[in-house]
PDB file of C-alpha atoms in Angstrom:
ATOM      1  CA  VAL A   1     100.797 126.902 112.908  1.00 64.00           C
ATOM      2  CA  ASP A   2      97.189 128.200 113.307  1.00 75.00           C
ATOM      3  CA  VAL A   3      96.106 129.241 110.598  1.00 81.00           C
ATOM      4  CA  GLY A   4      92.604 130.396 112.111  1.00 79.00           C
ATOM      5  CA  LEU A   5      90.643 127.649 111.031  1.00 77.00           C
ATOM      6  CA  ARG A   6      87.572 126.498 113.029  1.00 78.00           C
ATOM      7  CA  PRO A   7      85.083 123.574 113.239  1.00 78.00           C
ATOM      8  CA  GLY A   8      81.544 124.556 111.652  1.00 79.00           C
ATOM      9  CA  LEU A   9      83.450 126.452 108.360  1.00 75.00           C
ATOM     10  CA  ALA A  10      81.173 123.609 105.953  1.00 78.00           C
ATOM     11  CA  PRO A  11      78.256 121.733 106.929  1.00 82.00           C
ATOM     12  CA  ASP A  12      78.601 117.729 108.295  1.00 82.00           C
ATOM     13  CA  GLY A  13      78.130 115.519 105.294  1.00 89.00           C
ATOM     14  CA  PRO A  14      76.035 112.521 105.278  1.00 94.00           C
ATOM     15  CA  LEU A  15      78.741 109.981 106.128  1.00 95.00           C
ATOM     16  CA  VAL A  16      80.338 109.014 108.999  1.00 94.00           C
ATOM     17  CA  ALA A  17      83.877 107.604 108.550  1.00 94.00           C
ATOM     18  CA  VAL A  18      85.267 104.820 111.168  1.00 95.00           C
ATOM     19  CA  LYS A  19      89.571 104.365 110.789  1.00 94.00           C
ATOM     20  CA  ALA A  20      90.627 100.781 111.926  1.00 90.00           C
ATOM     21  CA  PRO A  21      94.026  99.288 112.577  1.00 83.00           C
ATOM     22  CA  VAL A  22      95.282  96.675 110.526  1.00 82.00           C
ATOM     23  CA  GLY A  23      97.945  94.276 111.366  1.00 70.00           C
ATOM     24  CA  SER A  24      98.955  90.713 111.911  1.00 62.00           C
ATOM     25  CA  LEU A  25     100.307  90.728 114.942  1.00 57.00           C
ATOM     26  CA  TRP A  26      96.780  89.723 116.835  1.00 54.00           C
ATOM     27  CA  ARG A  27      97.313  86.639 115.896  1.00 59.00           C
ATOM     28  CA  LEU A  28     100.374  86.025 117.348  1.00 62.00           C
ATOM     29  CA  PRO A  29     100.034  84.899 120.975  1.00 68.00           C
ATOM     30  CA  GLY A  30     101.574  86.137 123.840  1.00 70.00           C
ATOM     31  CA  VAL A  31     102.226  89.646 121.524  1.00 64.00           C
ATOM     32  CA  ASP A  32     101.650  92.464 123.702  1.00 64.00           C
ATOM     33  CA  LEU A  33      98.586  94.875 121.543  1.00 62.00           C
ATOM     34  CA  GLN A  34      99.602  97.863 123.023  1.00 65.00           C
ATOM     35  CA  PRO A  35     100.212 100.300 120.151  1.00 59.00           C
ATOM     36  CA  GLY A  36     103.945 101.093 119.437  1.00 61.00           C
ATOM     37  CA  PRO A  37     106.240 102.187 116.961  1.00 58.00           C
ATOM     38  CA  GLU A  38     106.074  98.538 115.349  1.00 56.00           C
ATOM     39  CA  MET A  39     101.977  98.512 115.102  1.00 53.00           C
ATOM     40  CA  ARG A  40     101.638 102.769 113.512  1.00 52.00           C
ATOM     41  CA  SER A  41     102.972 101.304 110.453  1.00 52.00           C
ATOM     42  CA  THR A  42     100.848  98.226 109.988  1.00 67.00           C
ATOM     43  CA  GLY A  43      97.973 100.235 108.404  1.00 80.00           C
ATOM     44  CA  GLU A  44      94.580 101.271 108.501  1.00 87.00           C
ATOM     45  CA  VAL A  45      91.078 100.531 106.787  1.00 91.00           C
ATOM     46  CA  LEU A  46      88.443 102.958 106.374  1.00 94.00           C
ATOM     47  CA  GLY A  47      84.925 101.662 106.765  1.00 96.00           C
ATOM     48  CA  LEU A  48      81.866 104.949 105.641  1.00 96.00           C
ATOM     49  CA  ASP A  49      77.955 104.743 106.156  1.00 97.00           C
ATOM     50  CA  ALA A  50      75.684 107.445 106.856  1.00 97.00           C
ATOM     51  CA  ASP A  51      74.620 105.139 110.248  1.00 97.00           C
ATOM     52  CA  PRO A  52      77.823 104.979 112.681  1.00 96.00           C
ATOM     53  CA  ALA A  53      76.948 101.063 113.588  1.00 97.00           C
ATOM     54  CA  VAL A  54      77.196  99.822 109.621  1.00 98.00           C
ATOM     55  CA  ALA A  55      80.351 102.158 109.565  1.00 97.00           C
ATOM     56  CA  HIS A  56      81.936 100.506 112.434  1.00 96.00           C
ATOM     57  CA  ALA A  57      80.629  97.322 111.117  1.00 97.00           C
ATOM     58  CA  ARG A  58      82.319  98.303 107.422  1.00 97.00           C
ATOM     59  CA  ALA A  59      85.811  98.736 109.002  1.00 94.00           C
ATOM     60  CA  ARG A  60      85.919  96.085 111.520  1.00 93.00           C
ATOM     61  CA  GLU A  61      84.975  93.942 108.780  1.00 94.00           C
ATOM     62  CA  ALA A  62      88.109  95.535 105.839  1.00 92.00           C
ATOM     63  CA  ALA A  63      90.831  95.259 108.858  1.00 87.00           C
ATOM     64  CA  ALA A  64      89.445  91.082 109.471  1.00 85.00           C
ATOM     65  CA  ALA A  65      89.654  90.941 105.577  1.00 84.00           C
ATOM     66  CA  HIS A  66      93.583  92.639 105.648  1.00 72.00           C
ATOM     67  CA  SER A  67      94.754  91.057 108.277  1.00 65.00           C
ATOM     68  CA  GLY A  68      96.425  88.672 107.067  1.00 59.00           C
TER      69      GLY A  68
END
């Protein structure tokens, strides 16, 4: 439903958010890692920082810590 919202209604914030998927399938040899229904339910983590590179690194670090 179109409610008439458009980009630019609020100023950009100071932080960049990067989402990263979390799942234990990556540790299993021979498993197809293309996203499928099972991958959508494994979860995700978020990295936040003013610097996009740091936000990305934080998301990857959090994903690695939770992929057990």
